[in-house]
Amino acid sequence: MKRLGIALLGAGRMGQEHAKALAGIPEARVVAVADPKKEARELARQITKAERVYEDALAAIADPEAEAVVIVTPTETHAELIEAAAKAKKAIFAEKPVALGLEETKRALDAVAAAGVPFQIGFQRRYDPGYRRARELLDQGAIGRVDQFRQASRDPEPPPLEYLKRSGGIFVDMTIHDFDLARFLVGEVREVVAYGAVRTDPRVAELGDVDTAITVLFFENGAQGVIENSRRSVYGYDIRTEVFGEGGKIVVDAVPKTPTWRFREGGLEADHYHFFMDRFKEAYEAELRAFVEAVLEARPPSPGPEDALAALRIALAATRSLREGRPVAVGEV
Amino acid sequence: MKRLGIALLGAGRMGQEHAKALAGIPEARVVAVADPKKEARELARQITKAERVYEDALAAIADPEAEAVVIVTPTETHAELIEAAAKAKKAIFAEKPVALGLEETKRALDAVAAAGVPFQIGFQRRYDPGYRRARELLDQGAIGRVDQFRQASRDPEPPPLEYLKRSGGIFVDMTIHDFDLARFLVGEVREVVAYGAVRTDPRVAELGDVDTAITVLFFENGAQGVIENSRRSVYGYDIRTEVFGEGGKIVVDAVPKTPTWRFREGGLEADHYHFFMDRFKEAYEAELRAFVEAVLEARPPSPGPEDALAALRIALAATRSLREGRPVAVGEV
Amino acid sequence: MKRLGIALLGAGRMGQEHAKALAGIPEARVVAVADPKKEARELARQITKAERVYEDALAAIADPEAEAVVIVTPTETHAELIEAAAKAKKAIFAEKPVALGLEETKRALDAVAAAGVPFQIGFQRRYDPGYRRARELLDQGAIGRVDQFRQASRDPEPPPLEYLKRSGGIFVDMTIHDFDLARFLVGEVREVVAYGAVRTDPRVAELGDVDTAITVLFFENGAQGVIENSRRSVYGYDIRTEVFGEGGKIVVDAVPKTPTWRFREGGLEADHYHFFMDRFKEAYEAELRAFVEAVLEARPPSPGPEDALAALRIALAATRSLREGRPVAVGEV
Amino acid sequence: MKRLGIALLGAGRMGQEHAKALAGIPEARVVAVADPKKEARELARQITKAERVYEDALAAIADPEAEAVVIVTPTETHAELIEAAAKAKKAIFAEKPVALGLEETKRALDAVAAAGVPFQIGFQRRYDPGYRRARELLDQGAIGRVDQFRQASRDPEPPPLEYLKRSGGIFVDMTIHDFDLARFLVGEVREVVAYGAVRTDPRVAELGDVDTAITVLFFENGAQGVIENSRRSVYGYDIRTEVFGEGGKIVVDAVPKTPTWRFREGGLEADHYHFFMDRFKEAYEAELRAFVEAVLEARPPSPGPEDALAALRIALAATRSLREGRPVAVGEV
C-alpha cells in the first residue's frame, strides 16, 4: 500500500479534527505537524503519530517527506501557504476560503496552476453521504431539468465581533458553502441579488455586515434559487436543501441528530445537530480520504481551484448586491 | 339549536365540495342552490338537502330564507354577487379572490362595509389544523420575534391557457394564498420583489405571465420572507412553510399523504398529496363551520374584508415588481 | 339520487359522532333518532335533521321510513337490537362488539342470516386511508407472502372500573380491533398465546383482567404475529402496524397528529393523537358512507357478520390462553 | 498522552473494520496483527501502522508490547484466546460470543476473573449514539417505570448453511444482540418463550434451526417484552426498538440511511441501511475507543463478562424454549 506523506498545517479546533480524520486514513501518513502553539501541535502529533513538529508552517511545507499539505491555519494565512506549497511542488488541501479577496485568491491559484500541483478546497458538503446521494440522483436524471433550488443554512451562534470584522462578511464567510452547493447540485450561477438584515446585535450593522440574509440566484441554465441564512439558530445548526425540477424534487434534511424519539405527555420530541462539525463529521473524513486517494492515483482532486474561485466570485457578487441594492452579475466581479 | 339559512351560489367542482361540507355542519341549513347548469344545481341540492334551486345566483340571494350566501361561482362574478348580497343584507362567504383588480375589489368590499354584513374570504389554509397549530405556537411565543419566513407552494399541473388568460397572473391567482399565509403567520408586508420564469409552456410567456416564481417579502416588523411557486409539480401538490425566529423555528409540512410506508429492495416509499383539495379537505370544512358559527354568534368572521384586500395588494405589488423589475412597496398599489 | 332512510340508535358520545358523519353523507337520510336521554336525542336530531325522535330504540327500528339502522347503543343492548332489526328486515350497521359472549353473538348473527339483511360491523380501521393503502399494497403483491405481523395499540387512559367490570376483558373490549386488523391484513388466525400484566391499578387484577398485554398470533398461512396493548399511554392514543414479508415491509404509523414541528433549544417537537376518535375521524365517516352505498347498491357491506364473529373468537381464545397459561387454538372456542 | 499497545487478533472482514477504527483512535497503538492469511494480516498492518505481524494469534498475545488484545477471530477460537490472553495478563476486547456453550463461556470468563484483567464484549449497539441517547433518557426518568419493550431485528440475507450449522442457532448467533439490548435498556430477564418458523429455506429446518422468530421476554422488574427476528429482509438491515413505560415511550429507529428524499410521480422515496456495519459504523468505533480509554484509566470496561454471560443465558433459554415448546426461566440454564 502506497502512503502519502502529509504535513498538517494548523492544529487548532479544525486542525485537531483533521488530525483525527487523517489518523483514520490508512493511505495517509502524517509526517509533520505545524502550529505556533506548542500544546496544539503536540496533541496533533500524538493523534496523527506524526514524526516531526514545526512551529512554522513554512518549515513544515519544506519537510522532505511531506508530499502534500493540509492547510487548516487561520484564513488570512491560506493564500501565502498555498503559494509556498505550490512552489515547493506539494499537493494541497486547503480549508476554505483561499482568501477573502479575489486578487489574492487568483494569485494563489495561479501559483497552483503554474506549479501543476493537485489542489482541493475544503467544501466538505460535497462529501456528505446525503449530498452525494442527491448528486447521484440528479446524475441519474431523477428530476430532469432543475427549475428551483432552495437552501437554508443557519449557524447556532454568531461568531465574536472580532472574528466578524475580519471575516469578509456573511456571504464570503458563511454563504460561500451554500454557493458551492448550488453549483454542485444545479450549475453555474449567472446573477445574484442579496437582501440582508441585522437581527442579533446592532454592532453587526456598524461593521457593514448583516446576520440574516436572503440571496436569490439565477443560474445559467435558467433555474432560480434562493438561500436563507442566519447567524443565530437557537435549536442548533440548521441546513436543508431542496432541488426542484420538471421531474420531481430532491430534499436533503438531516433531522433529528439521533434517531431517538421521546414520546411524552401530548407529544414527541427529538434532538438536533448543534454544530456543523456534528452534521458533517463523515464529510470531513471523506473529503480528506478523497484528497489522499486522488493524489496517490494522480487524478485531479475535487472540488478544485476553479470551484474555490467560482464560489468566491458569487460571494463577492452577493456582497456587492447587498451594498448597492441591485442584482449583480457574477461576471461583473 | 339555531341554524343559519344559506344560499349556495355555484355548484361546480368547488361548489360540490362546499355543498358536502355544508351538509356536515349541523348549524347550517342550505335553503337554496344556484347554478346555471341544471345537473350541477340538482346534485348540490341533493347533497345539501336544499329546498329550492335557482338558475340565477341573484335570485338565490333574494331567497327570503337565505340569511347568508356562500359564493363559489367563477371569479369574474364574485364582485357583483358580493355587492348584491351586501345590499340584500346577507352574510357573505366568498371564495377568493373578490376580484382580479383593486378597484373592483374595493367597490365590492365598500358595499359590504356600507351594509354592515359579515364577510369571510376563502383563505382556507388559516383553518388547516397544521397552520392553526403553528399560529397557536406563535401566539404562545414559541419562537419569539420572527426573522425569516419561507413558503413553497406548487400545483400539480398548470391550468389550461384559457384559464390562465383570465387568471390575473400567477401572483393574483395562486401566490395570493401564500401572501395571506405570510400575513397570518408573520404580519403585514411592506414591500415585495418578484422574479419569474417560464418553464412549462412558452405560451405562458406570450400571456405576459410566468409559471415559476420567487418572491421576496419584507415585513413591517423587519422580518424577511421568500415564497417559491411553480405551476407544475409532478409529485403532486406541494406546500411547506417555515417560520424562523430568535427563539426557534416552526415548520408545517404534510408529507406523506397517508402514514403508510412501503419498504422494498434498497429503500422505502410513501405517497404524496395530489391536489390542494386533498391537502386542505379539513380546512375547507372548518372554514365554513367557522363562518356559520361566527354569523350565528354575531362575531365578525375571519379572515375578513381587510384580509381579502391586503393579500390582493401584495399580489398586485408582486405583479408590478415582476413587470418593472424592481422592488415595489405594497403601499404603492 | 336515491337516499337511504336511517334510524340512528344511540346518541351518546359515539352516537353524536355518527350523527355528524351521517349528516355529511348525501345518500343518507336520518329519519329517526332514538335515545333514552332527551337532550342527547334532540341534539342528534338537530345534527342529522332527523324527522322523528324516539325514547325507545325498538320503536325507532319500527319506523316505517327506516330502511336501515345504525346501532351505537351500549354494548349489552347490541344483540337484542340486531335481532329486532333483522326481524324487521332493516339493514344493520352495528358498533362492535355484537355481544361479549359467543352464544349471544351467534344468535344475533343467525337472526341476521335468517332475515337476509345487510350487516356491517364497526371495525372502522378498515376504512382508515392508511390501512386501506396498506391493504392495496398487499393486494398488489408489494411484499409477497407475509411472514410477520406487529401491532401496538395503546389507549390514553384506562376506563373506569365500573366499565371494566362489564367490558368482557381487555381482549374482547380492546384487542378485538387488533385481531380484526390482523385478519384484514394477513389472514385467518389459527392459534393465540396471550400474556398479561397489571401495571395501572391493582384493582384490575381483582376483576380478573389485565391492563398490559402481549398476544402472539399464529396465522393459518404460516405467518407469525404479535400484538402489544396497554390501557394507559400518557402521550396519547398509540397505534402502529407493521407487516413484514418475503418481499418487503409495510408500516402504518400516524405520528405526529398535525404536521407542525417546533424547533427549540436543542431539539424539535410535535404533537400526538390523543383519542382514537382523533386518529380515526376519517375512518368513522368512511365506514358509514360505505355502509350506505353498499345497501343502496345491494352489495353486502364489509366487514360483515363473519368478521364480527371471527374477531370475537380470537379475542375469546386469547382470554382463555391468558387464564389457562397455554396456547389456545381459535377453533377450540 | 499515554497510549495502549494492542494486538489485533483476526484480520477478516470485521478485523479490517476494527483495524480502521483502531487507526483512528489516538490513544491506541496497534503493535501487532495476527491472522493466518498473509494478505489479510498485511493489509491490517498497513491500516494500523502496526510494527509486527504474526501468523499465530497466541504469538501475538505474547508480544511484549501488547498490553491489550482485540479478538476478532472466528467464534470457535474466542474462548481459547480469551483464556490465553487472561493468563498473559492482557486486557481483552472480544467480539461476541465468548463461546456457543455455557460451560466453555464460563471457563473463559473464569480465567478472566482469576487473572483480574479488564474484559469487554463486543455488544456494539450500546455505543450507538441512538441507543446511548435512549439510555440517557431512561436514566433521566423520561418514561418512568418500563412496562413494555419491543425490538425488531432483521438481517438482509441468511448466512450460508455451512455457517448456520456452526452458529449455535438463531438465538445465540443473532438474537443475542437483542437480548443484550433488552438488558441494557430494561433490566434482567427472568423468563423467555420463543416461537420460530422456517420461511427462507427448508434446509434450515433440517439443521434444527429457524429463520423467523418471535421471543417473548419477562423481565424481573415486571415489564414484558417481545423480539422479532428474520434472517432475510429484502429492504436491508432492519432494527427498531421501542421502550414503553408509565411516563412515555422511547423509540430508536434509523430510517432512512441518508437524509435524501426523492419526490417523484405520486410519492416520495429514500434509501435504507443495507448491512449492520452501515448502521453501526459509529458504534464500532466508539466501543473500541471506550475500551482503550477504560483500560488506560484503569476503569472496568463495559459491557463486561457478566453481560457476555447474561445474554448468552437468555439465548440458551430461548433455544430451549423453542425446542421444548414451553416458557423457560433464564435461571434454569
Tab-separated table of N, CA and C in Angstrom, chain C residues 8-101:
chain	number	residue	atom	x	y	z
C	8	LEU	N	-81.040	6.153	13.661
C	8	LEU	CA	-79.821	6.155	14.474
C	8	LEU	C	-80.193	5.748	15.889
C	9	LEU	N	-79.672	4.609	16.328
C	9	LEU	CA	-79.995	4.103	17.662
C	9	LEU	C	-78.835	4.406	18.595
C	10	GLY	N	-79.050	5.319	19.501
C	10	GLY	CA	-77.989	5.692	20.440
C	10	GLY	C	-77.435	7.056	20.077
C	11	ALA	N	-77.438	7.963	21.039
C	11	ALA	CA	-76.961	9.311	20.759
C	11	ALA	C	-76.016	9.783	21.863
C	12	GLY	N	-75.232	8.854	22.379
C	12	GLY	CA	-74.185	9.197	23.345
C	12	GLY	C	-72.993	9.789	22.612
C	13	ARG	N	-71.813	9.699	23.220
C	13	ARG	CA	-70.640	10.311	22.616
C	13	ARG	C	-70.402	9.786	21.194
C	14	MET	N	-70.359	8.473	21.049
C	14	MET	CA	-70.125	7.908	19.724
C	14	MET	C	-71.335	8.139	18.817
C	15	GLY	N	-72.516	8.140	19.421
C	15	GLY	CA	-73.720	8.389	18.628
C	15	GLY	C	-73.697	9.773	17.999
C	16	GLN	N	-73.240	10.752	18.765
C	16	GLN	CA	-73.119	12.105	18.217
C	16	GLN	C	-72.140	12.147	17.048
C	17	GLU	N	-71.049	11.401	17.205
C	17	GLU	CA	-70.063	11.367	16.114
C	17	GLU	C	-70.673	10.735	14.867
C	18	HIS	N	-71.409	9.647	15.076
C	18	HIS	CA	-72.052	9.005	13.929
C	18	HIS	C	-73.122	9.922	13.343
C	19	ALA	N	-73.787	10.669	14.187
C	19	ALA	CA	-74.780	11.629	13.688
C	19	ALA	C	-74.124	12.631	12.749
C	20	LYS	N	-72.994	13.168	13.176
C	20	LYS	CA	-72.287	14.141	12.326
C	20	LYS	C	-71.854	13.505	11.012
C	21	ALA	N	-71.332	12.295	11.120
C	21	ALA	CA	-70.878	11.609	9.907
C	21	ALA	C	-72.051	11.373	8.961
C	22	LEU	N	-73.169	10.943	9.494
C	22	LEU	CA	-74.352	10.685	8.657
C	22	LEU	C	-74.848	11.975	8.009
C	23	ALA	N	-74.778	13.075	8.755
C	23	ALA	CA	-75.244	14.355	8.210
C	23	ALA	C	-74.443	14.751	6.980
C	24	GLY	N	-73.195	14.318	6.930
C	24	GLY	CA	-72.337	14.685	5.810
C	24	GLY	C	-72.411	13.718	4.635
C	25	ILE	N	-73.277	12.712	4.696
C	25	ILE	CA	-73.387	11.729	3.601
C	25	ILE	C	-74.639	12.046	2.798
C	26	PRO	N	-74.494	12.527	1.572
C	26	PRO	CA	-75.671	12.933	0.803
C	26	PRO	C	-76.692	11.805	0.648
C	27	GLU	N	-76.215	10.570	0.496
C	27	GLU	CA	-77.130	9.460	0.250
C	27	GLU	C	-77.806	8.963	1.521
C	28	ALA	N	-77.447	9.530	2.662
C	28	ALA	CA	-78.068	9.093	3.917
C	28	ALA	C	-79.133	10.102	4.339
C	29	ARG	N	-80.261	9.594	4.774
C	29	ARG	CA	-81.337	10.458	5.275
C	29	ARG	C	-81.741	9.873	6.625
C	30	VAL	N	-81.368	10.570	7.673
C	30	VAL	CA	-81.693	10.070	9.005
C	30	VAL	C	-83.159	10.411	9.274
C	31	VAL	N	-83.977	9.387	9.389
C	31	VAL	CA	-85.406	9.639	9.581
C	31	VAL	C	-85.794	9.596	11.052
C	32	ALA	N	-84.954	8.904	11.852
C	32	ALA	CA	-85.307	8.773	13.263
C	32	ALA	C	-84.059	8.661	14.112
C	33	VAL	N	-84.170	9.187	15.323
C	33	VAL	CA	-83.091	9.074	16.299
C	33	VAL	C	-83.705	8.525	17.578
C	34	ALA	N	-83.019	7.557	18.184
C	34	ALA	CA	-83.523	7.023	19.448
C	34	ALA	C	-82.473	7.106	20.532
C	35	ASP	N	-82.890	7.583	21.669
C	35	ASP	CA	-82.022	7.561	22.845
C	35	ASP	C	-82.907	7.821	24.054
C	36	PRO	N	-82.671	7.103	25.158
C	36	PRO	CA	-83.497	7.342	26.337
C	36	PRO	C	-83.332	8.758	26.887
C	37	LYS	N	-82.175	9.375	26.635
C	37	LYS	CA	-81.966	10.725	27.157
C	37	LYS	C	-82.468	11.752	26.160
C	38	LYS	N	-83.349	12.620	26.645
C	38	LYS	CA	-83.988	13.563	25.740
C	38	LYS	C	-82.972	14.512	25.081
C	39	GLU	N	-82.106	15.071	25.910
C	39	GLU	CA	-81.159	16.048	25.387
C	39	GLU	C	-80.280	15.446	24.291
C	40	ALA	N	-79.850	14.221	24.546
C	40	ALA	CA	-78.979	13.556	23.576
C	40	ALA	C	-79.702	13.328	22.266
C	41	ARG	N	-80.925	12.829	22.350
C	41	ARG	CA	-81.615	12.526	21.086
C	41	ARG	C	-82.006	13.809	20.345
C	42	GLU	N	-82.281	14.859	21.087
C	42	GLU	CA	-82.614	16.125	20.416
C	42	GLU	C	-81.398	16.711	19.692
C	43	LEU	N	-80.280	16.613	20.364
C	43	LEU	CA	-79.057	17.120	19.735
C	43	LEU	C	-78.766	16.347	18.446
C	44	ALA	N	-78.887	15.041	18.521
C	44	ALA	CA	-78.625	14.224	17.334
C	44	ALA	C	-79.652	14.503	16.247
C	45	ARG	N	-80.860	14.796	16.665
C	45	ARG	CA	-81.890	15.115	15.678
C	45	ARG	C	-81.499	16.395	14.914
C	46	GLN	N	-81.035	17.376	15.691
C	46	GLN	CA	-80.646	18.629	15.040
C	46	GLN	C	-79.472	18.423	14.085
C	47	ILE	N	-78.526	17.657	14.567
C	47	ILE	CA	-77.346	17.410	13.723
C	47	ILE	C	-77.749	16.707	12.431
C	48	THR	N	-78.596	15.716	12.559
C	48	THR	CA	-78.931	14.895	11.392
C	48	THR	C	-80.137	15.438	10.627
C	49	LYS	N	-80.797	16.422	11.217
C	49	LYS	CA	-82.037	16.932	10.627
C	49	LYS	C	-83.082	15.808	10.525
C	50	ALA	N	-83.037	14.923	11.499
C	50	ALA	CA	-83.975	13.790	11.506
C	50	ALA	C	-85.401	14.300	11.728
C	51	GLU	N	-86.334	13.553	11.191
C	51	GLU	CA	-87.728	13.986	11.327
C	51	GLU	C	-88.328	13.586	12.678
C	52	ARG	N	-87.959	12.414	13.155
C	52	ARG	CA	-88.595	11.911	14.376
C	52	ARG	C	-87.563	11.493	15.414
C	53	VAL	N	-87.959	11.573	16.668
C	53	VAL	CA	-87.112	11.037	17.743
C	53	VAL	C	-87.916	10.022	18.544
C	54	TYR	N	-87.210	9.076	19.134
C	54	TYR	CA	-87.843	8.036	19.953
C	54	TYR	C	-87.042	7.870	21.232
C	55	GLU	N	-87.775	7.541	22.277
C	55	GLU	CA	-87.094	7.213	23.522
C	55	GLU	C	-86.565	5.780	23.413
C	56	ASP	N	-87.338	4.968	22.765
C	56	ASP	CA	-87.077	3.530	22.714
C	56	ASP	C	-86.504	3.124	21.355
C	57	ALA	N	-85.375	2.453	21.383
C	57	ALA	CA	-84.725	2.057	20.134
C	57	ALA	C	-85.613	1.114	19.330
C	58	LEU	N	-86.357	0.254	20.014
C	58	LEU	CA	-87.207	-0.693	19.278
C	58	LEU	C	-88.283	0.052	18.477
C	59	ALA	N	-88.766	1.132	19.046
C	59	ALA	CA	-89.753	1.928	18.317
C	59	ALA	C	-89.131	2.548	17.071
C	60	ALA	N	-87.873	3.000	17.200
C	60	ALA	CA	-87.201	3.604	16.038
C	60	ALA	C	-86.970	2.550	14.950
C	61	ILE	N	-86.637	1.347	15.372
C	61	ILE	CA	-86.458	0.272	14.390
C	61	ILE	C	-87.744	0.093	13.576
C	62	ALA	N	-88.857	0.243	14.266
C	62	ALA	CA	-90.145	0.030	13.601
C	62	ALA	C	-90.577	1.202	12.721
C	63	ASP	N	-89.840	2.301	12.790
C	63	ASP	CA	-90.215	3.471	11.983
C	63	ASP	C	-90.349	3.047	10.518
C	64	PRO	N	-91.476	3.342	9.906
C	64	PRO	CA	-91.702	2.821	8.555
C	64	PRO	C	-90.736	3.382	7.514
C	65	GLU	N	-90.205	4.554	7.770
C	65	GLU	CA	-89.272	5.120	6.787
C	65	GLU	C	-87.826	4.657	7.006
C	66	ALA	N	-87.570	3.973	8.104
C	66	ALA	CA	-86.217	3.494	8.383
C	66	ALA	C	-85.957	2.224	7.581
C	67	GLU	N	-85.065	2.327	6.608
C	67	GLU	CA	-84.675	1.136	5.851
C	67	GLU	C	-83.465	0.467	6.490
C	68	ALA	N	-82.758	1.255	7.281
C	68	ALA	CA	-81.534	0.742	7.914
C	68	ALA	C	-81.416	1.301	9.319
C	69	VAL	N	-80.661	0.587	10.151
C	69	VAL	CA	-80.382	1.112	11.495
C	69	VAL	C	-78.881	1.218	11.705
C	70	VAL	N	-78.495	2.222	12.477
C	70	VAL	CA	-77.100	2.378	12.884
C	70	VAL	C	-77.106	2.262	14.401
C	71	ILE	N	-76.514	1.184	14.908
C	71	ILE	CA	-76.608	0.863	16.337
C	71	ILE	C	-75.359	1.337	17.084
C	72	VAL	N	-75.545	2.313	17.944
C	72	VAL	CA	-74.439	2.878	18.719
C	72	VAL	C	-74.853	2.944	20.178
C	73	THR	N	-75.684	2.024	20.577
C	73	THR	CA	-76.161	1.960	21.958
C	73	THR	C	-75.116	1.255	22.831
C	74	PRO	N	-75.333	1.188	24.158
C	74	PRO	CA	-74.378	0.441	24.997
C	74	PRO	C	-74.255	-1.012	24.540
C	75	THR	N	-73.054	-1.569	24.719
C	75	THR	CA	-72.734	-2.910	24.220
C	75	THR	C	-73.785	-3.960	24.584
C	76	GLU	N	-74.285	-3.925	25.823
C	76	GLU	CA	-75.159	-5.016	26.261
C	76	GLU	C	-76.493	-5.038	25.521
C	77	THR	N	-76.814	-3.975	24.791
C	77	THR	CA	-78.087	-3.951	24.048
C	77	THR	C	-77.913	-4.327	22.578
C	78	HIS	N	-76.671	-4.425	22.117
C	78	HIS	CA	-76.433	-4.635	20.677
C	78	HIS	C	-77.172	-5.856	20.139
C	79	ALA	N	-76.980	-6.979	20.826
C	79	ALA	CA	-77.501	-8.238	20.281
C	79	ALA	C	-79.021	-8.177	20.116
C	80	GLU	N	-79.668	-7.672	21.145
C	80	GLU	CA	-81.130	-7.604	21.083
C	80	GLU	C	-81.605	-6.713	19.938
C	81	LEU	N	-80.945	-5.562	19.793
C	81	LEU	CA	-81.357	-4.623	18.742
C	81	LEU	C	-81.054	-5.189	17.357
C	82	ILE	N	-79.941	-5.888	17.248
C	82	ILE	CA	-79.611	-6.517	15.957
C	82	ILE	C	-80.709	-7.530	15.603
C	83	GLU	N	-81.070	-8.345	16.562
C	83	GLU	CA	-82.126	-9.328	16.292
C	83	GLU	C	-83.434	-8.649	15.887
C	84	ALA	N	-83.773	-7.602	16.630
C	84	ALA	CA	-85.031	-6.909	16.323
C	84	ALA	C	-84.990	-6.286	14.934
C	85	ALA	N	-83.851	-5.659	14.618
C	85	ALA	CA	-83.734	-5.013	13.306
C	85	ALA	C	-83.764	-6.058	12.196
C	86	ALA	N	-83.111	-7.185	12.448
C	86	ALA	CA	-83.111	-8.247	11.433
C	86	ALA	C	-84.546	-8.707	11.180
C	87	LYS	N	-85.256	-8.944	12.264
C	87	LYS	CA	-86.650	-9.395	12.100
C	87	LYS	C	-87.487	-8.358	11.349
C	88	ALA	N	-87.155	-7.083	11.592
C	88	ALA	CA	-87.908	-6.018	10.911
C	88	ALA	C	-87.385	-5.772	9.496
C	89	LYS	N	-86.432	-6.603	9.065
C	89	LYS	CA	-85.889	-6.527	7.694
C	89	LYS	C	-85.159	-5.205	7.402
C	90	LYS	N	-84.494	-4.708	8.422
C	90	LYS	CA	-83.727	-3.483	8.227
C	90	LYS	C	-82.252	-3.834	8.008
C	91	ALA	N	-81.608	-3.075	7.153
C	91	ALA	CA	-80.148	-3.202	7.022
C	91	ALA	C	-79.516	-2.721	8.327
C	92	ILE	N	-78.404	-3.331	8.716
C	92	ILE	CA	-77.856	-3.077	10.052
C	92	ILE	C	-76.387	-2.678	10.011
C	93	PHE	N	-76.096	-1.549	10.625
C	93	PHE	CA	-74.719	-1.206	10.949
C	93	PHE	C	-74.641	-1.229	12.469
C	94	ALA	N	-73.712	-2.040	13.033
C	94	ALA	CA	-73.599	-2.103	14.490
C	94	ALA	C	-72.183	-1.802	14.920
C	95	GLU	N	-72.060	-0.967	15.926
C	95	GLU	CA	-70.764	-0.781	16.563
C	95	GLU	C	-70.342	-2.120	17.158
C	96	LYS	N	-69.026	-2.364	17.226
C	96	LYS	CA	-68.551	-3.606	17.816
C	96	LYS	C	-68.677	-3.512	19.328
C	97	PRO	N	-68.778	-4.609	20.061
C	97	PRO	CA	-68.980	-5.962	19.552
C	97	PRO	C	-70.465	-6.254	19.446
C	98	VAL	N	-70.791	-7.305	18.745
C	98	VAL	CA	-72.188	-7.748	18.717
C	98	VAL	C	-72.622	-8.078	20.148
C	99	ALA	N	-71.784	-8.849	20.818
C	99	ALA	CA	-72.029	-9.174	22.230
C	99	ALA	C	-70.709	-9.634	22.823
C	100	LEU	N	-70.663	-9.731	24.146
C	100	LEU	CA	-69.415	-10.156	24.780
C	100	LEU	C	-69.233	-11.661	24.703
C	101	GLY	N	-70.336	-12.411	24.570
C	101	GLY	CA	-70.239	-13.869	24.559
C	101	GLY	C	-70.489	-14.426	23.167
